[in-house]
Amino acid sequence: MGLGLPYSLRALGGTLGAQWERERRETLFLMVPVALSVLPHAAHLPWWIGAGFFVLFAWRLGLVMSGLWLPRASVRWAAAVACTAAVYAYYQTVFGRDPGVALLVLFLGLKLMEMRARRDLFVVIFLCFFLLLTTFFHSQSIATAIAVGLALYGLLAAMLTMQFRRGETSIGQRLRSVGLMLAQALPIAAAIFVLFPRTGGPLWGLPTDAHRARTGLSEAMTPGNIAQLSESSEIAFRVLFDGPVPPTARLYWRGPVLGSFDGLAWRAAAARAAPARPTQLEFAAGAESVRYTVTQEPTDRTWLFALEMPLRAESPSAQPSLRPDLQLVSRAPIVERLRMTVVSNLDYRAGIDEEPASLRPWLALPAGFNPRTVAMAARWRSEAGSGAGADALLVDRALAMFRREPFRYTLEPPLLGRDSVDDFLFETRAGFCEHYASAFAVLMRGLGIPARIVTGYQGGELNPVDGYWLVRQADAHAWSEVWLAGRGWVRVDPTAAVAPQRIERGLRLGEAEAGEDAAGRARSMVQRLWFNLDAVGNAWNQWVLSYDRSRQQDLLGRLGITAGDWRQIAALLAGVLAALIGAVALLTLRPQLPRDPVVQAYDSFCARLAAVGLGRGKHETASRYLARIARALDDRQLAEARRIVAAYEQLRYADASVDRAAVRHLRKSVQAFKP
């Protein structure tokens, strides 16, 4: 107990003495994987949760080092009550994902304060196992999997450490043993992952706070909310094209359609105002279709993103459908990463047969708002008349106004007042895409032309490593649609009239072309590194996280197993597991006698001599063998051989205990010997 810290650290990999040192050793070895189990949660929990745990962790570590007594039960009970009260005060509940994980982290720290027997150490290990499982509630990325794997490795090494008595192996040998066990278990785990029948959803239900919206778009748009996304590099979805990629200027990823305007914000049209029958779609004869796969991140919304205009969309987990306003949606909110195969045709006409009743909701304007815009629209209409081509001429006139007048594209526009469109068109003339789309739609409705706003994403960025296009929140965009007789719903992007480079090259105008200076080269290197990391993460998402029921059924179908036939699946799984377990047993259950390192070094010495025709007979001792071959060696080789043989005989026959330093010296001498 008085041996102190240095001996405690040495005892982690050596022969132990008193019972106290054994318990201290096991506790110290366990503290590292315990900390690794908590670290992945630090970024997802309030800072005071992590601080509270590591205060308890440091306290327990200090007690181990000093040998002082653990705190009394009354102190631990008071701390437990205080932790529970703090979690309740912060979350207003102790149920749910985040409160539950917070309590588990704090209670793990408290459990460290009462570890006395080996049973307590095992309880801490199993608490860490459960805590590692909850890590995937927050993130299932490959970085999280690596962090969990490291913690799991340490926990298994701690369990192995607890099995030793007085004599034990070094820390390196223990870690190698754990690595061997994991390597043996990995094929079995992979077989279960691939073949075990998958349900249509998660294996367990999560609390209501388990899923949070991650998309930057919403069902309402006010000036400025999309501009706030311009600095977000978060991935909205990834796209892999099966063939040629359309030009960036044609990559319009359609999302929520907004048609209700109250003077301040645009919102999705009410269900009763939307047309009930499907919108007629016509596609140009001979136009090539674009086939691609979308991997969409969770949004907790029902909308899906596809190039205008989708012909066909397939995803068993989402069951996509096209609404009358041409928005692609799923039946249920997207709460996990989704894969969808889509075929789109970029040359289309939509809603040519719209009736006046179905167009009426797209003409509504709130009374008393934007009088100057309404007056200008009335003047334009009186000048253009109501002929067959008048509406198209008015659309062109509005776009010409944006090009001719001193409008500018900016991510930091000035604030607008109650009549936001009037202020924008006649005063500030500076804004982001939602300013232009909103002003254009209001102006069109004032002209008597049905108009609505479409939000989504425009453009994307190619990852040259894996060929996926990355569409980020920074690519969020808003444009307008107007209905013209004989042409149907026509996309009009007024932003392109003011800042065509935004549409042709994307929002990140300067990032694609790094300069030749040192800063530009550094940015280019960082970008290449990021692309490689993203490609690795995307491969993890595609092959591991996206391995769902449909992909499993496709795999089983290639193996000749009928989807849903649990007897065939069970037989296949049992056969594969039996084969893997048998293979592991053959490799590991063979009797393996430990080889003396001294004998191994001497055998290597004899093998070097045998390679030049000086083999040793089985009956020869080391001295007899050296005497027989002495004439075949020069003076230097003979002197070195005599030193090796003398060291071998001393270690093999004279010493009662093996000197590790002497063994290492013998190995180096053998490696340096060249007959």
XYZ file of C-alpha atoms in Angstrom:
675
model
C 0.000 0.000 0.000
C 2.956 2.271 0.516
C 4.753 1.260 -2.647
C 3.475 4.401 -4.359
C 2.763 5.521 -7.896
C 5.865 4.263 -9.764
C 5.291 0.654 -8.744
C 1.592 0.973 -9.575
C 2.410 1.973 -13.127
C 5.040 -0.734 -13.529
C 2.594 -3.282 -12.186
C 0.329 -2.737 -15.179
C 2.479 -5.137 -17.136
C 4.447 -7.210 -14.656
C 4.243 -9.599 -11.740
C 2.074 -8.389 -8.896
C 2.703 -8.549 -5.231
C 0.075 -7.778 -2.615
C -3.670 -7.945 -3.117
C -3.816 -4.145 -2.856
C -1.541 -3.744 -5.855
C -3.644 -6.189 -7.857
C -6.813 -4.165 -7.251
C -4.979 -0.925 -7.953
C -3.612 -2.363 -11.198
C -7.029 -3.510 -12.391
C -8.619 -0.151 -11.548
C -5.901 1.821 -13.330
C -6.131 -0.354 -16.413
C -9.907 0.130 -16.518
C -9.846 3.934 -16.208
C -8.552 4.513 -19.749
C -11.329 2.628 -21.612
C -13.911 4.201 -19.289
C -12.754 7.648 -20.419
C -12.783 6.501 -24.063
C -16.376 5.305 -23.613
C -17.529 8.739 -22.475
C -15.546 10.917 -24.900
C -17.817 10.331 -27.966
C -20.735 11.768 -25.974
C -18.916 14.998 -25.104
C -19.955 16.739 -28.336
C -23.651 15.853 -27.946
C -24.316 16.522 -24.253
C -24.266 19.786 -22.291
C -20.781 20.798 -21.243
C -21.562 20.464 -17.553
C -22.415 16.769 -17.992
C -18.948 16.014 -19.362
C -17.315 18.285 -16.792
C -19.195 16.558 -13.978
C -18.137 13.115 -15.156
C -14.475 14.017 -15.528
C -14.439 15.648 -12.082
C -15.625 12.313 -10.665
C -13.140 10.510 -12.923
C -10.220 12.639 -11.703
C -11.356 12.213 -8.105
C -11.379 8.425 -8.454
C -8.004 8.453 -10.210
C -6.545 10.495 -7.359
C -7.882 8.024 -4.826
C -6.277 5.151 -6.720
C -2.917 6.879 -6.814
C -2.939 7.993 -3.183
C -4.530 4.900 -1.668
C -7.092 6.944 0.286
C -10.491 5.560 1.231
C -13.509 5.873 -1.038
C -16.239 8.369 -0.029
C -19.007 7.222 2.254
C -22.317 5.906 0.980
C -24.106 9.043 2.211
C -21.873 11.199 0.006
C -22.549 9.010 -3.029
C -26.305 9.066 -2.409
C -26.283 12.845 -2.108
C -24.304 13.109 -5.364
C -26.746 10.774 -7.135
C -29.731 12.879 -6.049
C -27.954 16.071 -7.117
C -27.128 14.612 -10.563
C -30.716 13.473 -11.105
C -32.073 16.879 -10.051
C -29.651 18.686 -12.360
C -30.642 16.541 -15.355
C -34.335 17.070 -14.608
C -33.850 20.835 -14.251
C -32.076 21.025 -17.602
C -34.295 18.693 -19.670
C -37.553 19.030 -17.668
C -37.690 15.223 -17.713
C -35.535 12.199 -16.978
C -37.003 10.148 -19.840
C -35.940 10.188 -23.456
C -32.690 9.819 -25.313
C -30.681 12.830 -24.174
C -31.750 12.804 -20.500
C -31.212 9.057 -20.345
C -27.704 9.253 -21.785
C -26.851 12.187 -19.514
C -27.928 10.212 -16.435
C -25.989 7.165 -17.615
C -22.785 9.209 -18.012
C -23.108 10.791 -14.570
C -24.049 7.535 -12.870
C -21.047 5.853 -14.489
C -18.868 8.486 -12.831
C -20.592 7.813 -9.513
C -20.097 4.063 -9.938
C -16.363 4.679 -10.162
C -16.538 6.037 -6.615
C -17.729 2.717 -5.180
C -15.529 0.210 -6.999
C -14.167 -2.096 -4.326
C -14.494 -5.708 -5.461
C -13.832 -7.216 -8.864
C -17.594 -7.546 -9.249
C -17.819 -3.727 -9.238
C -15.215 -3.563 -12.002
C -17.296 -5.872 -14.163
C -20.396 -3.756 -13.490
C -18.499 -0.683 -14.716
C -17.400 -2.553 -17.847
C -20.962 -3.588 -18.692
C -22.172 -0.018 -18.072
C -19.539 1.124 -20.569
C -20.772 -1.440 -23.090
C -24.273 -0.011 -22.815
C -22.946 3.555 -23.003
C -21.069 2.694 -26.210
C -24.315 1.406 -27.679
C -26.030 4.730 -26.968
C -23.245 6.522 -28.857
C -24.922 5.464 -32.107
C -28.081 7.347 -31.095
C -26.188 10.547 -31.885
C -24.106 9.487 -34.862
C -23.441 6.379 -36.923
C -20.487 7.760 -38.863
C -17.303 5.836 -39.445
C -15.480 8.142 -37.010
C -17.979 7.171 -34.308
C -17.515 3.494 -35.144
C -13.722 3.857 -34.837
C -14.048 5.629 -31.486
C -16.397 2.921 -30.205
C -14.028 0.232 -31.497
C -11.088 1.721 -29.591
C -13.102 1.888 -26.379
C -14.319 -1.675 -26.886
C -10.737 -2.819 -27.427
C -9.699 -1.244 -24.139
C -12.635 -2.717 -22.227
C -11.844 -6.216 -23.471
C -8.185 -5.734 -22.523
C -9.311 -4.679 -19.034
C -11.448 -7.815 -18.747
C -8.432 -9.898 -19.793
C -6.292 -8.137 -17.193
C -8.700 -9.161 -14.452
C -8.129 -12.840 -15.263
C -4.450 -12.751 -14.311
C -3.166 -13.755 -10.906
C 0.484 -13.259 -9.956
C 2.156 -14.069 -13.239
C 0.920 -12.102 -16.247
C 1.991 -11.036 -19.702
C 3.072 -7.606 -20.846
C 0.602 -4.936 -21.919
C 1.610 -5.434 -25.548
C 0.928 -9.148 -25.357
C -2.474 -8.493 -23.793
C -3.410 -6.071 -26.530
C -2.312 -8.575 -29.163
C -4.433 -11.263 -27.504
C -7.489 -8.998 -27.585
C -6.783 -8.154 -31.227
C -6.624 -11.858 -32.051
C -9.955 -12.486 -30.330
C -11.589 -9.615 -32.209
C -10.128 -10.851 -35.491
C -11.647 -14.274 -34.805
C -15.030 -12.739 -33.992
C -15.087 -10.326 -36.944
C -16.051 -12.857 -39.680
C -18.841 -14.205 -37.476
C -20.136 -10.697 -36.805
C -19.970 -9.883 -40.528
C -21.956 -13.009 -41.396
C -24.651 -12.117 -38.862
C -24.736 -8.527 -40.155
C -25.222 -9.658 -43.764
C -27.580 -12.605 -43.279
C -29.602 -11.977 -40.128
C -33.155 -11.039 -41.216
C -33.706 -7.304 -41.145
C -36.920 -5.592 -40.152
C -38.460 -2.709 -42.030
C -37.285 -0.219 -39.394
C -34.894 0.021 -36.447
C -34.546 -2.907 -34.061
C -35.929 -0.787 -31.228
C -38.149 2.245 -30.996
C -36.518 5.504 -30.021
C -38.015 8.275 -27.889
C -39.720 11.176 -29.565
C -36.593 13.326 -29.308
C -34.407 10.749 -31.042
C -34.729 12.353 -34.469
C -34.150 15.977 -35.237
C -34.566 17.807 -38.515
C -31.241 18.279 -40.207
C -32.290 20.042 -43.378
C -31.907 23.786 -43.633
C -35.119 24.191 -45.612
C -38.538 24.556 -44.045
C -42.185 24.842 -45.011
C -41.998 28.619 -44.710
C -39.704 31.180 -46.329
C -38.973 34.689 -45.149
C -36.287 36.956 -46.579
C -32.978 35.895 -45.091
C -33.584 32.321 -43.961
C -31.963 30.694 -46.997
C -29.121 33.211 -46.890
C -28.289 31.886 -43.435
C -27.599 28.488 -45.013
C -24.951 29.888 -47.334
C -22.211 29.270 -44.758
C -23.284 25.708 -43.929
C -21.168 22.938 -45.456
C -23.449 20.214 -44.074
C -24.388 17.599 -46.658
C -28.061 17.611 -47.636
C -27.793 14.638 -50.001
C -25.381 12.873 -52.339
C -26.037 11.943 -55.947
C -24.406 9.296 -58.127
C -25.254 9.653 -61.836
C -25.400 6.553 -63.997
C -24.344 8.418 -67.123
C -23.379 11.925 -68.270
C -24.035 14.683 -65.747
C -26.194 17.630 -66.897
C -24.617 21.091 -66.800
C -24.573 22.765 -63.390
C -27.031 25.405 -64.619
C -29.657 22.667 -65.084
C -29.202 20.972 -61.724
C -32.388 22.171 -60.013
C -33.221 19.830 -57.126
C -36.901 20.426 -56.480
C -38.133 20.519 -52.878
C -40.969 22.213 -50.964
C -43.409 24.284 -53.038
C -44.704 27.466 -51.403
C -47.875 29.143 -52.584
C -49.480 30.970 -49.630
C -48.229 34.530 -49.010
C -49.364 36.598 -46.020
C -47.309 39.685 -46.822
C -44.315 38.634 -44.725
C -43.655 34.933 -45.361
C -44.345 32.284 -47.958
C -45.760 28.966 -46.791
C -46.893 25.719 -48.324
C -50.359 25.997 -49.824
C -53.159 24.643 -47.648
C -54.372 21.160 -48.543
C -57.840 22.419 -49.407
C -56.362 25.021 -51.777
C -54.188 22.564 -53.667
C -55.644 20.882 -56.759
C -56.934 17.389 -56.126
C -56.115 15.794 -59.465
C -52.569 15.005 -60.649
C -50.785 17.554 -62.769
C -50.375 16.516 -66.392
C -46.754 15.996 -67.438
C -45.494 15.935 -71.027
C -41.911 15.162 -71.990
C -40.111 16.155 -75.170
C -39.882 13.435 -77.781
C -36.400 11.946 -78.009
C -35.153 13.747 -74.922
C -32.615 11.748 -72.929
C -33.509 10.740 -69.403
C -31.101 11.155 -66.510
C -30.795 8.201 -64.141
C -29.182 8.692 -60.745
C -29.217 7.548 -57.130
C -29.904 9.989 -54.306
C -28.639 9.282 -50.798
C -30.564 11.762 -48.663
C -29.681 12.645 -45.089
C -32.430 12.519 -42.424
C -34.694 15.584 -42.371
C -37.626 14.471 -40.203
C -39.774 15.775 -43.087
C -41.607 14.023 -45.886
C -40.093 15.854 -48.818
C -37.643 14.230 -51.211
C -35.279 15.909 -53.650
C -35.000 15.116 -57.349
C -34.066 16.884 -60.552
C -36.942 18.599 -62.270
C -38.834 16.634 -63.455
C -38.874 13.076 -62.058
C -40.325 10.387 -64.305
C -39.873 7.572 -61.838
C -38.618 7.296 -58.260
C -38.083 4.041 -56.395
C -37.280 3.551 -52.733
C -38.898 0.735 -50.733
C -38.394 2.555 -47.446
C -39.960 5.828 -48.624
C -42.510 4.906 -51.343
C -42.126 8.229 -53.223
C -45.110 9.923 -54.821
C -45.553 13.131 -56.815
C -48.010 15.666 -55.399
C -50.206 17.850 -57.626
C -47.767 20.750 -57.085
C -45.019 18.476 -58.494
C -43.261 18.045 -55.160
C -41.821 14.572 -54.555
C -42.726 13.315 -51.080
C -42.639 10.134 -49.022
C -45.432 8.683 -46.924
C -43.542 9.067 -43.641
C -40.912 11.540 -42.402
C -37.335 10.717 -43.359
C -35.772 9.845 -39.990
C -32.840 7.815 -41.297
C -30.544 7.978 -44.297
C -32.500 7.108 -47.450
C -31.456 5.753 -50.844
C -33.645 6.478 -53.836
C -33.221 5.647 -57.507
C -34.682 8.344 -59.758
C -35.133 8.841 -63.485
C -35.694 12.465 -64.518
C -36.298 14.227 -67.807
C -35.113 17.836 -67.896
C -37.225 18.779 -70.939
C -40.830 18.752 -69.823
C -44.128 20.639 -69.792
C -46.334 20.500 -66.715
C -49.946 21.436 -66.136
C -50.899 22.569 -69.614
C -54.520 21.574 -68.962
C -54.873 23.507 -65.686
C -58.362 24.938 -65.132
C -59.133 28.403 -63.730
C -60.325 26.897 -60.448
C -57.030 25.068 -59.911
C -55.025 28.208 -60.764
C -56.937 30.528 -58.457
C -54.904 29.679 -55.284
C -51.711 30.671 -57.107
C -53.053 34.213 -57.728
C -53.928 35.206 -54.161
C -52.241 38.266 -52.622
C -52.850 39.683 -49.128
C -54.741 42.957 -49.061
C -52.933 46.080 -47.904
C -49.388 44.916 -48.596
C -46.851 46.194 -51.154
C -49.052 48.874 -52.807
C -46.258 50.191 -55.060
C -45.613 46.745 -56.535
C -49.337 46.167 -57.086
C -49.659 49.589 -58.764
C -46.696 48.905 -61.045
C -48.184 45.527 -61.988
C -51.517 47.185 -62.857
C -49.708 49.706 -65.052
C -47.740 46.992 -66.830
C -50.879 44.978 -67.461
C -52.719 47.925 -68.937
C -49.784 48.585 -71.263
C -49.414 44.923 -72.342
C -53.092 44.098 -72.723
C -54.441 40.583 -72.399
C -53.470 38.938 -75.655
C -52.287 35.349 -76.021
C -48.609 36.232 -75.699
C -48.964 39.106 -73.247
C -48.166 37.025 -70.163
C -44.883 35.765 -71.629
C -43.913 39.339 -72.578
C -44.623 40.505 -69.036
C -42.389 37.756 -67.628
C -39.607 38.892 -69.959
C -40.175 42.496 -68.928
C -39.795 41.624 -65.255
C -36.554 39.753 -65.910
C -35.270 42.648 -68.024
C -35.963 44.970 -65.088
C -33.752 42.846 -62.842
C -30.993 42.905 -65.454
C -31.261 46.586 -66.322
C -31.817 48.181 -62.939
C -29.004 48.291 -60.339
C -30.037 45.139 -58.481
C -27.236 43.236 -56.806
C -26.797 39.787 -55.326
C -25.594 39.747 -51.718
C -25.639 37.384 -48.762
C -26.012 40.284 -46.329
C -28.936 42.371 -47.594
C -30.347 45.326 -45.649
C -33.410 44.855 -43.490
C -36.848 45.199 -45.059
C -39.975 46.709 -43.574
C -43.627 45.676 -43.545
C -43.948 46.030 -47.324
C -40.916 43.874 -47.991
C -41.382 43.541 -51.747
C -41.832 47.314 -52.189
C -38.718 47.981 -50.127
C -36.727 45.465 -52.153
C -37.873 46.523 -55.642
C -37.771 50.281 -55.146
C -35.337 50.953 -52.279
C -32.634 48.422 -51.333
C -32.430 46.373 -54.556
C -30.015 44.004 -52.833
C -30.771 40.503 -51.729
C -30.386 36.768 -51.909
C -32.318 34.238 -53.979
C -35.418 34.303 -51.747
C -35.703 38.098 -52.150
C -35.748 37.805 -55.936
C -38.065 34.804 -56.015
C -40.517 36.417 -53.596
C -40.564 39.779 -55.400
C -40.967 38.100 -58.788
C -43.849 35.889 -57.602
C -45.695 38.847 -56.019
C -45.203 40.901 -59.167
C -46.518 38.046 -61.331
C -49.596 37.602 -59.174
C -50.189 41.338 -59.340
C -50.110 40.962 -63.129
C -52.726 38.198 -62.937
C -50.216 35.447 -63.795
C -50.367 32.360 -61.530
C -47.064 32.053 -59.706
C -45.522 30.108 -56.850
C -42.124 29.632 -55.236
C -40.124 26.422 -55.330
C -37.395 25.859 -52.773
C -34.702 23.235 -53.018
C -31.076 23.152 -54.061
C -29.227 24.262 -57.143
C -25.944 22.870 -58.407
C -23.599 20.690 -56.385
C -19.945 19.765 -56.123
C -18.269 16.697 -57.592
C -16.125 14.559 -55.327
C -13.512 13.269 -57.796
C -12.521 10.427 -55.452
C -15.748 8.415 -55.597
C -17.715 10.224 -58.323
C -20.558 11.378 -56.065
C -22.023 14.850 -56.334
C -22.296 16.571 -52.963
C -25.273 18.874 -52.498
C -24.820 20.924 -49.349
C -27.059 23.191 -47.335
C -25.033 26.042 -48.845
C -26.575 25.077 -52.210
C -30.096 25.854 -50.947
C -31.971 27.956 -53.494
C -35.374 29.416 -54.263
C -36.869 30.095 -57.670
C -40.269 30.864 -59.164
C -42.764 29.065 -61.376
C -45.376 30.816 -63.490
C -48.242 29.342 -65.453
C -48.434 30.374 -69.099
C -51.160 29.324 -71.490
C -49.970 26.643 -73.883
C -46.769 26.099 -71.898
C -48.013 25.172 -68.443
C -45.845 25.717 -65.385
C -42.543 27.295 -66.434
C -39.506 27.654 -64.188
C -38.263 31.225 -63.963
C -35.183 31.954 -61.859
C -34.866 35.717 -61.391
C -31.599 35.209 -59.507
C -30.033 34.077 -62.786
C -30.912 37.446 -64.289
C -28.936 39.269 -61.582
C -26.139 36.791 -60.800
C -25.880 34.221 -63.626
C -22.586 32.961 -62.203
C -24.504 31.754 -59.124
C -26.456 29.337 -61.337
C -23.698 28.405 -63.772
C -20.940 27.770 -61.227
C -22.717 27.369 -57.893
C -22.707 29.448 -54.738
C -19.083 28.803 -53.739
C -17.689 30.885 -56.579
C -14.100 31.146 -55.471
C -13.514 27.803 -53.840
C -13.383 25.645 -56.950
C -10.321 27.394 -58.337
C -7.572 27.663 -55.766
C -4.805 30.097 -56.506
C -1.200 29.235 -57.226
C 0.078 30.952 -54.101
C 0.921 29.081 -50.920
C -2.496 29.769 -49.403
C -4.221 28.476 -52.538
C -2.123 25.315 -52.580
C -2.846 24.740 -48.899
C -6.588 25.110 -49.544
C -6.293 22.680 -52.443
C -4.508 20.114 -50.256
C -7.099 20.479 -47.522
C -9.863 20.087 -50.093
C -8.307 16.911 -51.520
C -7.952 15.511 -48.002
C -11.570 16.376 -47.279
C -12.702 14.683 -50.495
C -10.879 11.496 -49.524
C -12.349 11.509 -46.023
C -15.810 12.166 -47.423
C -15.407 9.295 -49.893
C -14.516 6.945 -47.033
C -17.494 8.161 -45.010
C -19.790 7.819 -48.001
C -18.607 4.244 -48.621
C -19.415 3.490 -44.977
C -22.873 5.005 -45.449
C -23.562 3.128 -48.687
C -22.308 -0.335 -47.728
C -22.933 -0.468 -43.979
C -25.543 2.047 -42.834
C -27.653 1.719 -45.984
C -27.682 -2.066 -45.899
C -31.409 -2.333 -45.324
C -34.071 -4.944 -45.901
C -34.354 -4.346 -49.639
C -30.601 -4.651 -50.232
C -30.483 -7.792 -48.123
C -33.306 -9.287 -50.164
C -31.461 -8.415 -53.379
C -28.370 -10.194 -52.088
C -30.330 -13.257 -51.014
C -32.083 -13.315 -54.386
C -28.699 -13.548 -56.124
C -27.934 -16.516 -53.887
C -31.140 -18.230 -54.998
C -33.035 -17.712 -51.733
C -36.631 -16.574 -51.905
C -37.227 -13.290 -50.084
C -39.158 -13.881 -46.891
C -38.437 -17.620 -46.705
C -37.098 -17.677 -43.160
C -36.310 -21.401 -43.280
C -33.833 -20.964 -46.142
C -32.341 -17.883 -44.527
C -31.977 -19.678 -41.175
C -30.364 -22.685 -42.854
C -27.909 -20.438 -44.739
C -27.052 -18.466 -41.617
C -26.576 -21.646 -39.569
C -24.363 -23.168 -42.249
C -22.180 -20.083 -42.597
C -21.812 -19.703 -38.826
C -20.956 -23.390 -38.429
C -18.288 -23.119 -41.122
C -16.785 -19.955 -39.621
C -16.818 -21.269 -36.061
C -15.265 -24.536 -37.257
C -12.525 -22.654 -39.097
C -11.784 -20.523 -36.052
C -11.733 -23.632 -33.865
C -9.241 -25.375 -36.158
C -6.949 -22.369 -36.032
C -7.167 -21.646 -32.319
C -7.973 -24.887 -30.488
C -4.887 -26.758 -31.659
C -2.523 -27.574 -28.789
C 0.175 -24.930 -28.929
C 3.146 -25.446 -26.633
C 4.905 -22.207 -25.741
C 8.339 -22.032 -27.329
C 11.352 -20.963 -25.332
C 12.653 -17.654 -26.810
C 16.211 -18.835 -26.181
C 15.596 -22.006 -28.200
C 13.958 -19.969 -30.947
C 17.024 -17.724 -31.218
C 19.393 -20.744 -31.343
C 17.258 -22.491 -33.975
C 17.473 -19.345 -36.105
C 21.271 -19.414 -35.705
C 21.382 -23.051 -36.845
C 19.103 -22.281 -39.798
C 21.510 -19.586 -41.017
C 24.374 -22.061 -40.941
C 22.323 -24.788 -42.606
C 21.626 -22.372 -45.483
C 25.345 -22.481 -46.387
C 25.653 -26.263 -46.015
C 26.604 -26.423 -42.333
C 23.508 -28.105 -40.944
C 23.366 -29.465 -37.387
C 22.628 -33.076 -36.610
C 19.810 -33.828 -34.223
C 22.209 -35.636 -31.873
C 24.719 -32.789 -31.659
C 24.971 -30.463 -28.709
C 25.716 -26.818 -29.296
C 29.420 -27.202 -28.364
C 29.927 -30.343 -30.484
C 28.179 -28.686 -33.416
C 30.379 -25.579 -33.201
C 33.549 -27.669 -32.918
C 32.635 -29.612 -36.067
C 31.997 -26.585 -38.270
C 34.767 -24.371 -36.834
C 37.104 -24.952 -39.797
C 34.428 -23.740 -42.251
C 34.212 -20.319 -40.590
C 36.685 -17.476 -40.701
C 38.091 -15.950 -37.536
C 35.443 -13.236 -37.256
C 32.539 -15.609 -37.870
C 33.952 -18.176 -35.470
C 34.368 -15.619 -32.700
C 30.790 -14.414 -33.141
C 29.494 -18.002 -33.257
C 31.297 -18.838 -30.018
C 29.693 -15.824 -28.302
C 26.244 -16.893 -29.510
C 26.717 -20.499 -28.352
C 28.079 -19.386 -24.973
C 25.117 -17.057 -24.456
C 22.720 -19.827 -25.498
C 24.193 -22.360 -23.078
C 24.261 -19.828 -20.250
C 20.581 -18.887 -20.744
C 19.412 -22.400 -21.538
C 21.137 -24.415 -18.848
C 22.835 -22.223 -16.249
C 20.274 -19.517 -15.217
C 17.191 -20.495 -13.254
C 15.282 -17.452 -14.564
C 15.375 -15.947 -18.024
C 16.939 -12.498 -18.324
C 14.874 -10.675 -20.948
C 17.662 -8.231 -21.740
C 20.068 -11.113 -22.361
C 17.508 -12.820 -24.605
C 17.109 -9.648 -26.643
C 20.907 -9.369 -26.955
C 21.069 -13.004 -28.147
C 18.403 -12.336 -30.794
C 20.254 -9.279 -32.077
C 23.511 -11.253 -32.253
C 21.823 -14.006 -34.255
C 20.245 -11.468 -36.619
C 23.635 -9.832 -37.206
C 25.442 -13.178 -37.784
C 26.194 -13.789 -41.468
C 28.042 -17.057 -42.208
